[in-house]
Short mmCIF file of C-alpha atoms in Angstrom, two decimals:
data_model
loop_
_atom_site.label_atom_id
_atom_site.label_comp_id
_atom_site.label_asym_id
_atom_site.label_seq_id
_atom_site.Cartn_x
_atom_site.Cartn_y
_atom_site.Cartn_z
CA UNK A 1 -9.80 10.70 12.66
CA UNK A 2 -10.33 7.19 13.60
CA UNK A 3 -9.81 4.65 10.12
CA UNK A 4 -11.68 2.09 11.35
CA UNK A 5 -14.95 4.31 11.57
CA UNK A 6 -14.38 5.10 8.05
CA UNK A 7 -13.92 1.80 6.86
CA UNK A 8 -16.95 0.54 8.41
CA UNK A 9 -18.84 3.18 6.06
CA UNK A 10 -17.59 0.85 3.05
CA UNK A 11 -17.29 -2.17 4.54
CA UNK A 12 -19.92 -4.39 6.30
CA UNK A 13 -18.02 -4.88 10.10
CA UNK A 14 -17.77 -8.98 10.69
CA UNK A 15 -17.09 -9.44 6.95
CA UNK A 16 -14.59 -10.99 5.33
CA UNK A 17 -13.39 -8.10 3.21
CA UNK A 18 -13.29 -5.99 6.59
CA UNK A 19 -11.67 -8.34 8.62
CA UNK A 20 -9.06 -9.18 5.62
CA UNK A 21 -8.45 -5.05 5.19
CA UNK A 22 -8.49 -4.88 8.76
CA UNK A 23 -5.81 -7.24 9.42
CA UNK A 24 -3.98 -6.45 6.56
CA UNK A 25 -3.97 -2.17 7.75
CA UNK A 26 -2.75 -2.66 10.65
CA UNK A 27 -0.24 -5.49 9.96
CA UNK A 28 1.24 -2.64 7.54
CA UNK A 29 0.52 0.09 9.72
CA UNK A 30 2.54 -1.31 13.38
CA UNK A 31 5.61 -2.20 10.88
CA UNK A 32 5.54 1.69 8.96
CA UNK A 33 5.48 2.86 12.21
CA UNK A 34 8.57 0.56 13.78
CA UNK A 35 10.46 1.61 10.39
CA UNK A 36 9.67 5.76 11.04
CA UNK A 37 11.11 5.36 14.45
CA UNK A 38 13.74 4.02 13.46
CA UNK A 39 14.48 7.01 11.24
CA UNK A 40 13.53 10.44 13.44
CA UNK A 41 15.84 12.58 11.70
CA UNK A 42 13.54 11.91 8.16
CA UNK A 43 11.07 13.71 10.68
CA UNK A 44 8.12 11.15 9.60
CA UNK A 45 4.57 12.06 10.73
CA UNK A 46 3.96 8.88 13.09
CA UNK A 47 -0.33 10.27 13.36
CA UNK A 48 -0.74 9.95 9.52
CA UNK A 49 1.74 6.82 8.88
CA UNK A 50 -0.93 4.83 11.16
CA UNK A 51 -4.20 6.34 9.90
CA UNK A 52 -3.02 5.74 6.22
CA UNK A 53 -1.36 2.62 6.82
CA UNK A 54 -5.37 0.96 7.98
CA UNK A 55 -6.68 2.90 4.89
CA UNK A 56 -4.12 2.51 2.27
CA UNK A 57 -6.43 -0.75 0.72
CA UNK A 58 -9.97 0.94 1.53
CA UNK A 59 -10.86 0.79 -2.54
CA UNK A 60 -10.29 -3.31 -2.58
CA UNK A 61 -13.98 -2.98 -1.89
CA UNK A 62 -14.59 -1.69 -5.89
CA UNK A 63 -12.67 -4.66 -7.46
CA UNK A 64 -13.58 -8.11 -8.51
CA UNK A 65 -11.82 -10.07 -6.03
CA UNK A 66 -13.87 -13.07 -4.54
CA UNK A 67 -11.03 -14.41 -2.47
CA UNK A 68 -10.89 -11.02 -0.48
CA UNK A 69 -14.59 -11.03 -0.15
CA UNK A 70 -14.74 -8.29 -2.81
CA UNK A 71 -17.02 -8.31 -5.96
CA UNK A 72 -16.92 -5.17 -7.69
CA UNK A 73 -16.08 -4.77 -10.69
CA UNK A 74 -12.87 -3.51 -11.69
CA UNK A 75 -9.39 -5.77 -12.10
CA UNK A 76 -7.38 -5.39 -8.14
CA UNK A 77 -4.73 -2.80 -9.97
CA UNK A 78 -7.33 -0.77 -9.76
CA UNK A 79 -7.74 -0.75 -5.87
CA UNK A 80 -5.21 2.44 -5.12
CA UNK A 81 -6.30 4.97 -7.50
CA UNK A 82 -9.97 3.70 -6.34
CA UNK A 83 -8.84 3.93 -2.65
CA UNK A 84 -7.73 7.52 -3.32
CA UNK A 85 -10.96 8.46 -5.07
CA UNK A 86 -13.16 7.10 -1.94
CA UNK A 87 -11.04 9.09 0.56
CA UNK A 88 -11.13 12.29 -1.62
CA UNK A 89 -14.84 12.75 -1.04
CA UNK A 90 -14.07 12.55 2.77
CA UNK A 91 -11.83 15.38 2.24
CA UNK A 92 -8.74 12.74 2.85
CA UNK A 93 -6.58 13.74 -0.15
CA UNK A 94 -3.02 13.11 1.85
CA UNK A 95 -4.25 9.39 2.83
CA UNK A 96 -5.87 9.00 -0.40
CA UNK A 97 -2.50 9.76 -2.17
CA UNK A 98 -0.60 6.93 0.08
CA UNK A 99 -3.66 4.58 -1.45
CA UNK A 100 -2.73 5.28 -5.15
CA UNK A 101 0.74 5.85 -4.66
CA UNK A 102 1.60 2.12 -3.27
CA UNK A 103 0.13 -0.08 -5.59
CA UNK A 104 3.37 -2.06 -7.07
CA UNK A 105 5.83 -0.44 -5.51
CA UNK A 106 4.90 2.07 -7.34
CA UNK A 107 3.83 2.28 -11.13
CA UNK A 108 5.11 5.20 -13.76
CA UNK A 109 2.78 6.88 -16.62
CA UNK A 110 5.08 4.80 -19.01
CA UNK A 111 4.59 1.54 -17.51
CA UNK A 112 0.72 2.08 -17.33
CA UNK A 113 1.09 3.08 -21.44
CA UNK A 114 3.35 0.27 -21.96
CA UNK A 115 1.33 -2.61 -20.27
CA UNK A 116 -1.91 -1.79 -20.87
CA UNK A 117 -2.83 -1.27 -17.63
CA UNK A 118 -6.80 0.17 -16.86
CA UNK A 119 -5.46 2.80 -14.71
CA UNK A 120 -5.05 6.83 -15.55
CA UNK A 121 -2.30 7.63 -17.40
CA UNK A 122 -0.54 9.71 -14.73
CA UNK A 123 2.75 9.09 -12.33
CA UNK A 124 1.57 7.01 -9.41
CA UNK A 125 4.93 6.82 -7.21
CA UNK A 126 5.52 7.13 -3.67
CA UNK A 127 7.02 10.47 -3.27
CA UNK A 128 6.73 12.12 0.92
CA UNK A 129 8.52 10.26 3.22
CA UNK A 130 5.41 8.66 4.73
CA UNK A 131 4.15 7.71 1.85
CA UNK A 132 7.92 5.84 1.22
CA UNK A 133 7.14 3.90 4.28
CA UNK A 134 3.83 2.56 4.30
CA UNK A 135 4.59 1.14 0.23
CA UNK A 136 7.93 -0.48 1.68
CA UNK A 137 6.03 -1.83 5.19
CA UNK A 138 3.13 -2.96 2.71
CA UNK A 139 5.19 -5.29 0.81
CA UNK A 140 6.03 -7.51 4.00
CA UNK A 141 2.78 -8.39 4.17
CA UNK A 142 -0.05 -10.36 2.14
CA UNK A 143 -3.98 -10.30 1.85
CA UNK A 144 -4.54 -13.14 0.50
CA UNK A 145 -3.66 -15.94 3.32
CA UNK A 146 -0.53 -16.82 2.20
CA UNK A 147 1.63 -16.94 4.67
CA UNK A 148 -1.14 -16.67 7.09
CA UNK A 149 -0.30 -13.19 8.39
CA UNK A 150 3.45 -13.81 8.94
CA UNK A 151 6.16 -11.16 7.58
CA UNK A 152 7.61 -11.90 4.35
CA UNK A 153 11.28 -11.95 4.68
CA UNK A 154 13.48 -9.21 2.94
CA UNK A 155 14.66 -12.17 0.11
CA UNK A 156 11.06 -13.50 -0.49
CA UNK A 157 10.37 -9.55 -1.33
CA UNK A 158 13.15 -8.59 -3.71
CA UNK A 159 12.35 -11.93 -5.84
CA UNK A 160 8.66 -11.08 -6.46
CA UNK A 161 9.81 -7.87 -7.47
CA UNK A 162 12.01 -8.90 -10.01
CA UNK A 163 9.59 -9.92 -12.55
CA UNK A 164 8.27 -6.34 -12.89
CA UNK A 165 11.77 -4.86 -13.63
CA UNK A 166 15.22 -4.11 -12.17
CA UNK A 167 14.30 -0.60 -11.15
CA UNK A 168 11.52 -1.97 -8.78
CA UNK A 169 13.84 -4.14 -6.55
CA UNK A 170 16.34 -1.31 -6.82
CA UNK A 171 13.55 1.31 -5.23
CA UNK A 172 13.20 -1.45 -2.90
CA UNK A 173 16.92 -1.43 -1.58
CA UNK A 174 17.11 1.89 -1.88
CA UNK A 175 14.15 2.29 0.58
CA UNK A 176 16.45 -0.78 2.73
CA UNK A 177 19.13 1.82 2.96
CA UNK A 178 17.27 5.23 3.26
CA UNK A 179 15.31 3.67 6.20
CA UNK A 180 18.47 1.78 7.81
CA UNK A 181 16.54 -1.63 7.18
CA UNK A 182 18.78 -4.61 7.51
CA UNK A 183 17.88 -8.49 6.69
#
């Protein structure tokens, strides 16, 4: 299965939204993959870490999001549960789990209830290994220029994640340990 073929079904090739979900894919996808090596005996699948790495962002395409070149309609939380229903009618429901799963770190049923948020009501956590990897490799990395493609660092990470809660930048170290990830 080659991602880049099925993005180029959604995407117009030479646009901005492709070459920003591009980028971004396999930005997150060569750093999943240096984090699974680093970890054999988790027995990672290295095949689908890459191929859902470049698609975890595929439904970016549905939301309104001029400064990714995207003008659909729905808010960007939107864009994994999206993702996962685009690569569900390609018979991709693995890689379309890894796009819902990764959005915020991952978000509970509660905290959708409790903030309002226009998503289904159902748990939307990271749970296989490989899914584990490509949320923590995604957070390294932005879409929207900042930065201009360079890794976050480890600090810059756990700061942003404390405004949604204690128990995100705590799945975030925990992910630091269980994938022997050092500053």
């Amino acid at each position: 299965m080659n991602p880049l073929e099925i993005i180029a079904e959604f995407y117009e090739p030479g646009s901005e939204s492709y070459h920003i979900l591009v980028k971004h894919g396999q930005q997150v996808a060569n750093k999943a993959i240096d984090i699974a090596e680093r970890v054999p005996h988790l027995k990672p699948n290295l095949d689908f870490i890459n191929e859902a790495a470049v698609l975890h962002d595929i439904g970016i395409f549905e939301t309104n999001t001029p400064e990714l070149g995207c003008l659909g309609k729905h808010p960007y939380v939107c864009h994994g549960y999206l993702g996962r229903n685009v690569l569900e009618t390609k018979g991709l429901l693995q890689h379309g789990l890894v796009c819902e799963r990764h959005v915020g770190i991952g978000i509970t049923a509660e905290e959708i209830k409790v903030n309002h948020l226009p998503l289904p009501q159902r748990d939307m956590i990271p749970i296989s290994i490989e899914e584990q990897i490509i949320c923590f490799a995604d957070k390294f990395f932005s879409k929207n220029g900042e930065m201009d493609g360079r890794e976050k660092t480890v600090g810059v990470i756990l700061n942003s994640l404390q405004r949604y809660g204690p128990e995100k930048v705590m799945r975030f170290q925990k992910w630091m340990q269980l994938f022997e990830y050092s500053f």
